Amino acid sequence: MSTIPEFEQFELTPEPMSEPKSGVRTALVIGGGIAGPVVATALHRVGIRATVCETRPAPHDGIGGSLALAPNGMAALGLIGVDDAVRALATPARRTIMSIDSRTQELPTLRDVEPLQIVGRGDLHRVLRERALAAGVRFEYGKKLLSVSDRPGGVTARFADGAEAGADILIGADGIHSTVRKLIDPEAPSADYTGLLGLQGYVEPGSDLDFEPDVMTFAFGRNAYYLYWKQADGRLTWGANLPSKKYLSLKEAQAIPAQDWLRRLRETYAPDTPGRLLAERTSADNLDVVGGIHIMPPVPRWYRGRMVLVGDAVHAPSNSTGQGASLAIESALQLARCLRDRPDAESAFAAYEHLRRERVERITKRGARTNSAKTPGPVARKLMHLTMPLFFRLMNFDKVMGWEQRYRIDWDAPVA
Ligand SMILES: Cc1cc2nc3c(=O)[nH]c(=O)nc-3n(C[C@H](O)[C@H](O)[C@H](O)COP(=O)(O)OP(=O)(O)OC[C@H]3O[C@@H](n4cnc5c(N)ncnc54)[C@H](O)[C@@H]3O)c2cc1C
């Protein structure tokens, strides 16, 4: 088995930075998606040198799709100085609308927080990677983690290409199908399938199809839920959630020809406005296939020894919450704070879990409720149609969403 010499060098010569109280000086971060680069950047701020090991062969800035960052996620990005870079690339959703059949209802918003910021996933990856590189983080591509063993005072990671690397701790930021989760606890649950398949499409606006800028609409179509908005570049973007008993992984879904997906989208959204036009006008080149959408049940063990989880690997609340990436960013920062202030790695991991578990599980529960409401039967649908305006008039939006979106991390406060 070969060893990557640079990894050993980085392990032996940690940069002289501030001294974290945990005594941890080096970290291997598995996964270069969203949580990985953020935790690595935050670790550098507290004096821990991090290397991000990503299974993909190269940076995945070309990855399709968009996601909405909530105000709490944007505030957390501000702590590593990338919020403005993200805002500059994003489309704000200043108003959100729910529509069912022909009836629409504007949703309440919190007045004291910024709007959702919708950003291309590839753009977000690029900004986070560039920020991490500027902080001194190293990225290694084509590094698929297979196993980890303990060694005195640290861990040794083994990768599919035969390489090995060592560090004081290992952080699993390796997403919903996390390998590190199972290495921490072989009995750990796997992600649940929500019963929905995800697709995203883009179309050019036309005289008979255009949307107001800065508005995101959540639409309960007759056969399936979808959402749509106008991007800053003028393109109309929509996301489809197709109910399907059959689960398809990303790979399986992408193996199905785009024309077959387009046929299915056109059949599903034929009764809906503007769903029908969106489906008809989306071309194979402008379709991103996501496959089965997941939600993560509570994970009993967030850490073991010198390994710990962050992001979707430990708390994926499903796309219905619009919080997955924001929670991943928050957790990444809180983990770094704990490693800065607690006396050793294990007590830092315990403090981190204590700070995070309740919040992420509560938001995941909301996601599960929303997922089941996305496919109402005919009776529930009729009821929704009738009661929607009253429901939103009576709903205490501030109470339901305020605690989620106003969450702020006090970076300078010591972790007790
Ligand atoms: C259709 C859809 C829409 C969504 N919309 C939103 C939204 O609007 N707002 C929002 O906040 N969230 C949204 N989410 C959720 C959001 O995408 C995730 O919460 C977020 O990507 C989590 O980031 P992460 O870094 O934890 O995981 P990921 O982004 O999945 O990154 C994990 C990384 O780990 C790598 N990896 C995996 N295994 C290994 C291994 N063994 N070795 C090395 N590397 C490995 C992967 O290649 C990947 O790069 C959506 C999700 C879906 C599916």
Short mmCIF file of C-alpha atoms and ligand atoms in Angstrom, two decimals, residues 30-35 53-56 60 67-68 121 143-145 173-175 179 290 311-312 319 322-326, ligand 1:
data_model
loop_
_atom_site.label_atom_id
_atom_site.label_comp_id
_atom_site.label_asym_id
_atom_site.label_seq_id
_atom_site.Cartn_x
_atom_site.Cartn_y
_atom_site.Cartn_z
CA ILE A 30 -13.71 13.24 4.38
CA GLY A 31 -15.93 14.87 1.73
CA GLY A 32 -15.50 18.05 -0.28
CA GLY A 33 -19.18 18.98 -0.67
CA ILE A 34 -20.53 21.76 1.56
CA ALA A 35 -19.80 20.77 5.17
CA CYS A 53 -10.22 14.14 0.95
CA GLU A 54 -12.88 13.89 -1.76
CA THR A 55 -13.79 10.77 -3.68
CA ARG A 56 -14.53 12.61 -6.93
CA HIS A 60 -17.28 19.37 -8.87
CA LEU A 67 -30.33 25.20 -3.37
CA ALA A 68 -31.76 27.84 -1.09
CA ARG A 121 -24.77 24.19 -6.22
CA LYS A 143 -9.57 9.80 -2.41
CA LYS A 144 -12.41 7.46 -1.54
CA LEU A 145 -12.24 6.58 2.13
CA ALA A 173 -18.44 15.18 5.99
CA ASP A 174 -19.21 12.48 3.46
CA GLY A 175 -22.91 13.06 2.91
CA THR A 179 -18.92 5.68 5.11
CA VAL A 290 -31.19 13.76 -8.61
CA GLY A 311 -23.53 17.68 7.75
CA ASP A 312 -25.80 15.23 5.93
CA ASN A 319 -34.98 19.02 0.87
CA GLY A 322 -34.69 24.13 2.82
CA GLN A 323 -32.26 23.74 5.74
CA GLY A 324 -29.92 20.82 4.86
CA ALA A 325 -27.00 22.94 3.67
CA SER A 326 -27.57 25.66 6.26
C1 LIG B 1 -33.10 17.70 -4.56
C2 LIG B 1 -32.45 18.33 -3.37
C3 LIG B 1 -32.70 19.67 -3.10
C4 LIG B 1 -32.11 20.27 -1.98
N1 LIG B 1 -32.40 21.58 -1.73
C5 LIG B 1 -31.86 22.17 -0.65
C6 LIG B 1 -32.14 23.54 -0.36
O1 LIG B 1 -32.87 24.22 -1.08
N2 LIG B 1 -31.56 24.10 0.75
C7 LIG B 1 -30.72 23.38 1.56
O2 LIG B 1 -30.21 23.95 2.54
N3 LIG B 1 -30.44 22.09 1.31
C8 LIG B 1 -30.98 21.48 0.23
N4 LIG B 1 -30.70 20.15 -0.01
C9 LIG B 1 -29.83 19.42 0.93
C10 LIG B 1 -28.35 19.75 0.71
O3 LIG B 1 -27.99 19.45 -0.62
C11 LIG B 1 -27.49 18.94 1.69
O4 LIG B 1 -27.97 19.12 3.00
C12 LIG B 1 -26.03 19.37 1.62
O5 LIG B 1 -25.49 19.09 0.35
C13 LIG B 1 -25.21 18.64 2.70
O6 LIG B 1 -23.84 18.93 2.53
P1 LIG B 1 -22.73 17.85 2.95
O7 LIG B 1 -21.43 18.49 2.68
O8 LIG B 1 -23.02 17.33 4.31
O9 LIG B 1 -22.96 16.62 1.97
P2 LIG B 1 -22.72 16.57 0.41
O10 LIG B 1 -23.00 17.87 -0.21
O11 LIG B 1 -23.47 15.37 -0.08
O12 LIG B 1 -21.15 16.29 0.26
C14 LIG B 1 -20.59 15.04 0.62
C15 LIG B 1 -19.29 14.84 -0.15
O13 LIG B 1 -18.62 13.67 0.33
C16 LIG B 1 -18.08 12.95 -0.76
N5 LIG B 1 -17.90 11.55 -0.33
C17 LIG B 1 -18.88 10.65 -0.10
N6 LIG B 1 -18.33 9.47 0.30
C18 LIG B 1 -16.99 9.65 0.34
C19 LIG B 1 -15.89 8.80 0.69
N7 LIG B 1 -16.07 7.53 1.09
N8 LIG B 1 -14.63 9.30 0.61
C20 LIG B 1 -14.43 10.59 0.22
N9 LIG B 1 -15.43 11.43 -0.13
C21 LIG B 1 -16.70 10.98 -0.06
C22 LIG B 1 -19.11 13.16 -1.87
O14 LIG B 1 -18.56 12.94 -3.15
C23 LIG B 1 -19.51 14.62 -1.65
O15 LIG B 1 -18.70 15.51 -2.38
C24 LIG B 1 -31.26 19.52 -1.12
C25 LIG B 1 -31.00 18.18 -1.41
C26 LIG B 1 -31.58 17.59 -2.52
C27 LIG B 1 -31.30 16.14 -2.80
#
